[in-house]
């Protein structure tokens, strides 16, 4: 009887936890997303299977599975797992963990995995406290951060860890997680026997922006509201249904009249792209505002501007790509609504920059040539010769080192013989490409009188 009461108490305690915590996968096979990182044959998968975990920094957006992955790594190995919060802990707690890790290694021959959530919140002194113990192998450090480790984690600690980049979950993964939570009777909402309307599920997936925790928290709010409203069966008369209106009511947020996968999505992004190409900053700002106010993912727009900078501006203004990338990073840092101003700044810069699609066309020509000619042999004189055998075979023979010549230019061939003289990139006469055009004309003139010029221009 006592066992039954204890089981009931444990069950009640577990069900009182947030849905996102209850649905956290208990086995690696149930982990969603990050195939390149934890899929079959990956470095992490092999480390788990061989019980040889290494220190690492998991860098990714909120709700992508950093904490879950760390717990699964410890669970699937024989390690002792310690969850450490950089927000709540300091050097004193670190020392305590190190002391216990030593005891476990001595008494039980058990390794300790120390998971530090939000490691970027530790100051330099706190991060320094890990260094010796990570290097000695006493602990395996797994840090999690949403911030760029290059800026937030001290270089000595980064050098002792491997940075693992995790991506936001895709719509397919978020949809699967939500449906599983609705069906799971043990850990999820299955006992409530709820349905969810397709339009409500689609909206819930879209606003989660790849954050599984956010998606599950929103689902739990909506489910609680629907259950509290009492009977409201769906078409089959058996289950209550989470509708779009009930979801909006629970989240206190109106769903935009905008389908990210529908025609209007493509209409607006097309109008925005063409306004940038047409050098109209006013129209570009208008269509940017239309998309953001309709609920478009801001980082999608930012990615399109990065693509635009390379495709439609290119070398006419080399700074355009930096501006687009900086706008995207600024938005990641600030979020909405403050970060939207950085996107607007990028849009105005791109619209008013000189335009050239010559890089886009050049790379297209390269792709066509490769498809037509296949894998042409690398000319011997520009091959590397790290061994004497390769040098004897003629690798690197006759290569002229450009810095030995005037203006660091030497007239020699770099393309395979079959396509020698082929020109892929022809700069325009707009923006910085005017300068590039003059340089290429001069270098091509020198190449025309190759042998004589090489002797005259040698430093």
mmCIF file of N, CA and C in Angstrom, residues 32-104:
data_model
loop_
_atom_site.group_PDB
_atom_site.id
_atom_site.type_symbol
_atom_site.label_atom_id
_atom_site.label_comp_id
_atom_site.label_asym_id
_atom_site.label_seq_id
_atom_site.Cartn_x
_atom_site.Cartn_y
_atom_site.Cartn_z
ATOM 1 N N UNK A 32 15.162 14.878 -31.028
ATOM 2 C CA UNK A 32 14.730 15.419 -32.308
ATOM 3 C C UNK A 32 15.718 16.454 -32.831
ATOM 4 N N UNK A 33 15.922 16.423 -34.152
ATOM 5 C CA UNK A 33 16.764 17.418 -34.805
ATOM 6 C C UNK A 33 18.252 17.139 -34.642
ATOM 7 N N UNK A 34 19.075 18.079 -35.114
ATOM 8 C CA UNK A 34 20.535 18.048 -34.977
ATOM 9 C C UNK A 34 21.147 16.770 -35.544
ATOM 10 N N UNK A 35 20.678 16.327 -36.705
ATOM 11 C CA UNK A 35 21.195 15.086 -37.288
ATOM 12 C C UNK A 35 22.677 15.153 -37.567
ATOM 13 N N UNK A 36 23.154 16.294 -38.036
ATOM 14 C CA UNK A 36 24.574 16.420 -38.340
ATOM 15 C C UNK A 36 25.431 16.333 -37.089
ATOM 16 N N UNK A 37 24.839 16.696 -35.950
ATOM 17 C CA UNK A 37 25.593 16.743 -34.696
ATOM 18 C C UNK A 37 25.540 15.432 -33.929
ATOM 19 N N UNK A 38 24.340 14.825 -33.865
ATOM 20 C CA UNK A 38 24.183 13.622 -33.037
ATOM 21 C C UNK A 38 23.688 12.418 -33.833
ATOM 22 N N UNK A 39 23.588 12.547 -35.137
ATOM 23 C CA UNK A 39 23.121 11.439 -35.960
ATOM 24 C C UNK A 39 24.141 10.307 -36.033
ATOM 25 N N UNK A 40 23.755 9.236 -36.700
ATOM 26 C CA UNK A 40 24.635 8.081 -36.847
ATOM 27 C C UNK A 40 25.964 8.492 -37.480
ATOM 28 N N UNK A 41 27.053 8.055 -36.861
ATOM 29 C CA UNK A 41 28.378 8.344 -37.395
ATOM 30 C C UNK A 41 28.949 9.681 -36.991
ATOM 31 N N UNK A 42 28.174 10.504 -36.269
ATOM 32 C CA UNK A 42 28.665 11.816 -35.845
ATOM 33 C C UNK A 42 29.678 11.660 -34.709
ATOM 34 N N UNK A 43 30.438 12.740 -34.476
ATOM 35 C CA UNK A 43 31.463 12.706 -33.435
ATOM 36 C C UNK A 43 30.842 12.467 -32.065
ATOM 37 N N UNK A 44 29.735 13.156 -31.777
ATOM 38 C CA UNK A 44 29.099 12.998 -30.468
ATOM 39 C C UNK A 44 28.507 11.601 -30.312
ATOM 40 N N UNK A 45 27.874 11.088 -31.353
ATOM 41 C CA UNK A 45 27.287 9.746 -31.260
ATOM 42 C C UNK A 45 28.388 8.714 -30.972
ATOM 43 N N UNK A 46 29.518 8.833 -31.651
ATOM 44 C CA UNK A 46 30.614 7.884 -31.418
ATOM 45 C C UNK A 46 31.178 8.034 -30.002
ATOM 46 N N UNK A 47 31.266 9.277 -29.521
ATOM 47 C CA UNK A 47 31.774 9.511 -28.167
ATOM 48 C C UNK A 47 30.866 8.874 -27.126
ATOM 49 N N UNK A 48 29.557 8.947 -27.353
ATOM 50 C CA UNK A 48 28.598 8.329 -26.433
ATOM 51 C C UNK A 48 28.703 6.808 -26.490
ATOM 52 N N UNK A 49 28.720 6.264 -27.696
ATOM 53 C CA UNK A 49 28.771 4.805 -27.852
ATOM 54 C C UNK A 49 30.045 4.204 -27.276
ATOM 55 N N UNK A 50 31.153 4.964 -27.347
ATOM 56 C CA UNK A 50 32.427 4.466 -26.824
ATOM 57 C C UNK A 50 32.677 4.902 -25.382
ATOM 58 N N UNK A 51 31.696 5.634 -24.799
ATOM 59 C CA UNK A 51 31.817 6.132 -23.423
ATOM 60 C C UNK A 51 33.087 6.975 -23.263
ATOM 61 N N UNK A 52 33.328 7.850 -24.246
ATOM 62 C CA UNK A 52 34.498 8.713 -24.212
ATOM 63 C C UNK A 52 34.079 10.150 -24.515
ATOM 64 N N UNK A 53 33.299 10.712 -23.603
ATOM 65 C CA UNK A 53 32.838 12.082 -23.795
ATOM 66 C C UNK A 53 34.010 13.060 -23.704
ATOM 67 N N UNK A 54 33.902 14.158 -24.416
ATOM 68 C CA UNK A 54 34.934 15.188 -24.401
ATOM 69 C C UNK A 54 34.297 16.514 -24.002
ATOM 70 N N UNK A 55 35.111 17.430 -23.510
ATOM 71 C CA UNK A 55 34.594 18.731 -23.101
ATOM 72 C C UNK A 55 34.150 19.519 -24.330
ATOM 73 N N UNK A 56 33.027 20.203 -24.204
ATOM 74 C CA UNK A 56 32.470 20.908 -25.355
ATOM 75 C C UNK A 56 31.615 22.087 -24.911
ATOM 76 N N UNK A 57 31.411 23.012 -25.832
ATOM 77 C CA UNK A 57 30.484 24.125 -25.646
ATOM 78 C C UNK A 57 29.362 23.943 -26.663
ATOM 79 N N UNK A 58 28.135 23.781 -26.188
ATOM 80 C CA UNK A 58 26.980 23.654 -27.064
ATOM 81 C C UNK A 58 26.425 25.065 -27.311
ATOM 82 N N UNK A 59 26.525 25.509 -28.548
ATOM 83 C CA UNK A 59 26.096 26.875 -28.904
ATOM 84 C C UNK A 59 24.890 26.780 -29.828
ATOM 85 N N UNK A 60 23.776 27.348 -29.387
ATOM 86 C CA UNK A 60 22.578 27.309 -30.209
ATOM 87 C C UNK A 60 21.480 28.171 -29.628
ATOM 88 N N UNK A 61 20.415 28.407 -30.388
ATOM 89 C CA UNK A 61 19.312 29.258 -29.933
ATOM 90 C C UNK A 61 18.513 28.576 -28.826
ATOM 91 N N UNK A 62 17.659 29.329 -28.131
ATOM 92 C CA UNK A 62 16.845 28.744 -27.064
ATOM 93 C C UNK A 62 15.948 27.622 -27.594
ATOM 94 N N UNK A 63 15.782 26.591 -26.768
ATOM 95 C CA UNK A 63 14.843 25.523 -27.090
ATOM 96 C C UNK A 63 15.271 24.580 -28.187
ATOM 97 N N UNK A 64 16.568 24.555 -28.523
ATOM 98 C CA UNK A 64 17.022 23.663 -29.597
ATOM 99 C C UNK A 64 17.505 22.324 -29.079
ATOM 100 N N UNK A 65 17.587 22.165 -27.733
ATOM 101 C CA UNK A 65 17.937 20.867 -27.172
ATOM 102 C C UNK A 65 19.305 20.782 -26.530
ATOM 103 N N UNK A 66 19.885 21.898 -26.101
ATOM 104 C CA UNK A 66 21.219 21.880 -25.507
ATOM 105 C C UNK A 66 21.232 21.123 -24.171
ATOM 106 N N UNK A 67 20.324 21.498 -23.265
ATOM 107 C CA UNK A 67 20.264 20.839 -21.955
ATOM 108 C C UNK A 67 19.894 19.377 -22.105
ATOM 109 N N UNK A 68 18.921 19.093 -22.956
ATOM 110 C CA UNK A 68 18.502 17.713 -23.179
ATOM 111 C C UNK A 68 19.652 16.863 -23.688
ATOM 112 N N UNK A 69 20.410 17.386 -24.629
ATOM 113 C CA UNK A 69 21.531 16.636 -25.191
ATOM 114 C C UNK A 69 22.577 16.354 -24.119
ATOM 115 N N UNK A 70 22.857 17.323 -23.282
ATOM 116 C CA UNK A 70 23.842 17.122 -22.211
ATOM 117 C C UNK A 70 23.382 16.026 -21.246
ATOM 118 N N UNK A 71 22.106 16.048 -20.874
ATOM 119 C CA UNK A 71 21.581 15.024 -19.963
ATOM 120 C C UNK A 71 21.604 13.641 -20.610
ATOM 121 N N UNK A 72 21.298 13.588 -21.906
ATOM 122 C CA UNK A 72 21.311 12.302 -22.600
ATOM 123 C C UNK A 72 22.726 11.744 -22.701
ATOM 124 N N UNK A 73 23.700 12.619 -22.919
ATOM 125 C CA UNK A 73 25.085 12.164 -22.992
ATOM 126 C C UNK A 73 25.514 11.522 -21.677
ATOM 127 N N UNK A 74 25.111 12.135 -20.552
ATOM 128 C CA UNK A 74 25.453 11.561 -19.254
ATOM 129 C C UNK A 74 24.666 10.268 -18.997
ATOM 130 N N UNK A 75 23.382 10.265 -19.380
ATOM 131 C CA UNK A 75 22.534 9.102 -19.135
ATOM 132 C C UNK A 75 22.970 7.883 -19.945
ATOM 133 N N UNK A 76 23.468 8.128 -21.142
ATOM 134 C CA UNK A 76 23.842 7.019 -22.034
ATOM 135 C C UNK A 76 25.270 6.548 -21.777
ATOM 136 N N UNK A 77 25.955 7.184 -20.835
ATOM 137 C CA UNK A 77 27.293 6.741 -20.457
ATOM 138 C C UNK A 77 27.283 6.429 -18.961
ATOM 139 N N UNK A 78 28.439 6.075 -18.436
ATOM 140 C CA UNK A 78 28.520 5.721 -17.019
ATOM 141 C C UNK A 78 28.891 6.911 -16.149
ATOM 142 N N UNK A 79 28.823 8.101 -16.689
ATOM 143 C CA UNK A 79 29.286 9.294 -15.978
ATOM 144 C C UNK A 79 28.297 9.756 -14.913
ATOM 145 N N UNK A 80 28.854 10.435 -13.909
ATOM 146 C CA UNK A 80 28.048 11.129 -12.910
ATOM 147 C C UNK A 80 27.739 12.511 -13.448
ATOM 148 N N UNK A 81 26.458 12.866 -13.524
ATOM 149 C CA UNK A 81 26.031 14.107 -14.158
ATOM 150 C C UNK A 81 25.706 15.152 -13.102
ATOM 151 N N UNK A 82 26.297 16.347 -13.251
ATOM 152 C CA UNK A 82 26.015 17.469 -12.355
ATOM 153 C C UNK A 82 25.514 18.630 -13.197
ATOM 154 N N UNK A 83 24.306 19.103 -12.887
ATOM 155 C CA UNK A 83 23.705 20.245 -13.596
ATOM 156 C C UNK A 83 23.995 21.502 -12.799
ATOM 157 N N UNK A 84 24.617 22.451 -13.477
ATOM 158 C CA UNK A 84 25.121 23.645 -12.828
ATOM 159 C C UNK A 84 24.564 24.855 -13.558
ATOM 160 N N UNK A 85 23.986 25.816 -12.850
ATOM 161 C CA UNK A 85 23.456 27.019 -13.478
ATOM 162 C C UNK A 85 24.396 28.183 -13.239
ATOM 163 N N UNK A 86 24.847 28.798 -14.315
ATOM 164 C CA UNK A 86 25.749 29.943 -14.188
ATOM 165 C C UNK A 86 25.038 31.143 -13.566
ATOM 166 N N UNK A 87 23.715 31.148 -13.611
ATOM 167 C CA UNK A 87 22.956 32.264 -13.034
ATOM 168 C C UNK A 87 22.948 32.182 -11.515
ATOM 169 N N UNK A 88 22.875 30.957 -10.967
ATOM 170 C CA UNK A 88 22.682 30.765 -9.534
ATOM 171 C C UNK A 88 23.948 30.358 -8.788
ATOM 172 N N UNK A 89 25.015 30.033 -9.483
ATOM 173 C CA UNK A 89 26.194 29.454 -8.837
ATOM 174 C C UNK A 89 27.424 30.325 -9.039
ATOM 175 N N UNK A 90 28.431 30.088 -8.179
ATOM 176 C CA UNK A 90 29.684 30.828 -8.261
ATOM 177 C C UNK A 90 30.865 29.930 -8.007
ATOM 178 N N UNK A 91 32.018 30.542 -7.672
ATOM 179 C CA UNK A 91 33.254 29.791 -7.476
ATOM 180 C C UNK A 91 33.128 28.816 -6.310
ATOM 181 N N UNK A 92 32.404 29.185 -5.264
ATOM 182 C CA UNK A 92 32.228 28.298 -4.108
ATOM 183 C C UNK A 92 31.570 26.997 -4.520
ATOM 184 N N UNK A 93 30.514 27.088 -5.327
ATOM 185 C CA UNK A 93 29.822 25.882 -5.790
ATOM 186 C C UNK A 93 30.706 25.069 -6.735
ATOM 187 N N UNK A 94 31.521 25.749 -7.537
ATOM 188 C CA UNK A 94 32.441 25.052 -8.431
ATOM 189 C C UNK A 94 33.406 24.198 -7.624
ATOM 190 N N UNK A 95 33.943 24.758 -6.543
ATOM 191 C CA UNK A 95 34.881 24.020 -5.690
ATOM 192 C C UNK A 95 34.228 22.792 -5.081
ATOM 193 N N UNK A 96 32.962 22.941 -4.708
ATOM 194 C CA UNK A 96 32.235 21.800 -4.139
ATOM 195 C C UNK A 96 32.081 20.682 -5.166
ATOM 196 N N UNK A 97 31.755 21.056 -6.395
ATOM 197 C CA UNK A 97 31.620 20.063 -7.466
ATOM 198 C C UNK A 97 32.948 19.360 -7.727
ATOM 199 N N UNK A 98 34.030 20.105 -7.729
ATOM 200 C CA UNK A 98 35.352 19.533 -7.967
ATOM 201 C C UNK A 98 35.710 18.550 -6.848
ATOM 202 N N UNK A 99 35.401 18.912 -5.610
ATOM 203 C CA UNK A 99 35.692 18.020 -4.476
ATOM 204 C C UNK A 99 34.933 16.701 -4.600
ATOM 205 N N UNK A 100 33.649 16.785 -4.956
ATOM 206 C CA UNK A 100 32.832 15.580 -5.106
ATOM 207 C C UNK A 100 33.314 14.752 -6.287
ATOM 208 N N UNK A 101 33.740 15.429 -7.349
ATOM 209 C CA UNK A 101 34.250 14.714 -8.524
ATOM 210 C C UNK A 101 35.486 13.902 -8.167
ATOM 211 N N UNK A 102 36.366 14.475 -7.338
ATOM 212 C CA UNK A 102 37.561 13.751 -6.892
ATOM 213 C C UNK A 102 37.181 12.532 -6.069
ATOM 214 N N UNK A 103 36.191 12.717 -5.186
ATOM 215 C CA UNK A 103 35.759 11.597 -4.346
ATOM 216 C C UNK A 103 35.166 10.467 -5.184
ATOM 217 N N UNK A 104 34.357 10.806 -6.165
ATOM 218 C CA UNK A 104 33.733 9.787 -7.010
ATOM 219 C C UNK A 104 34.778 9.051 -7.850
#
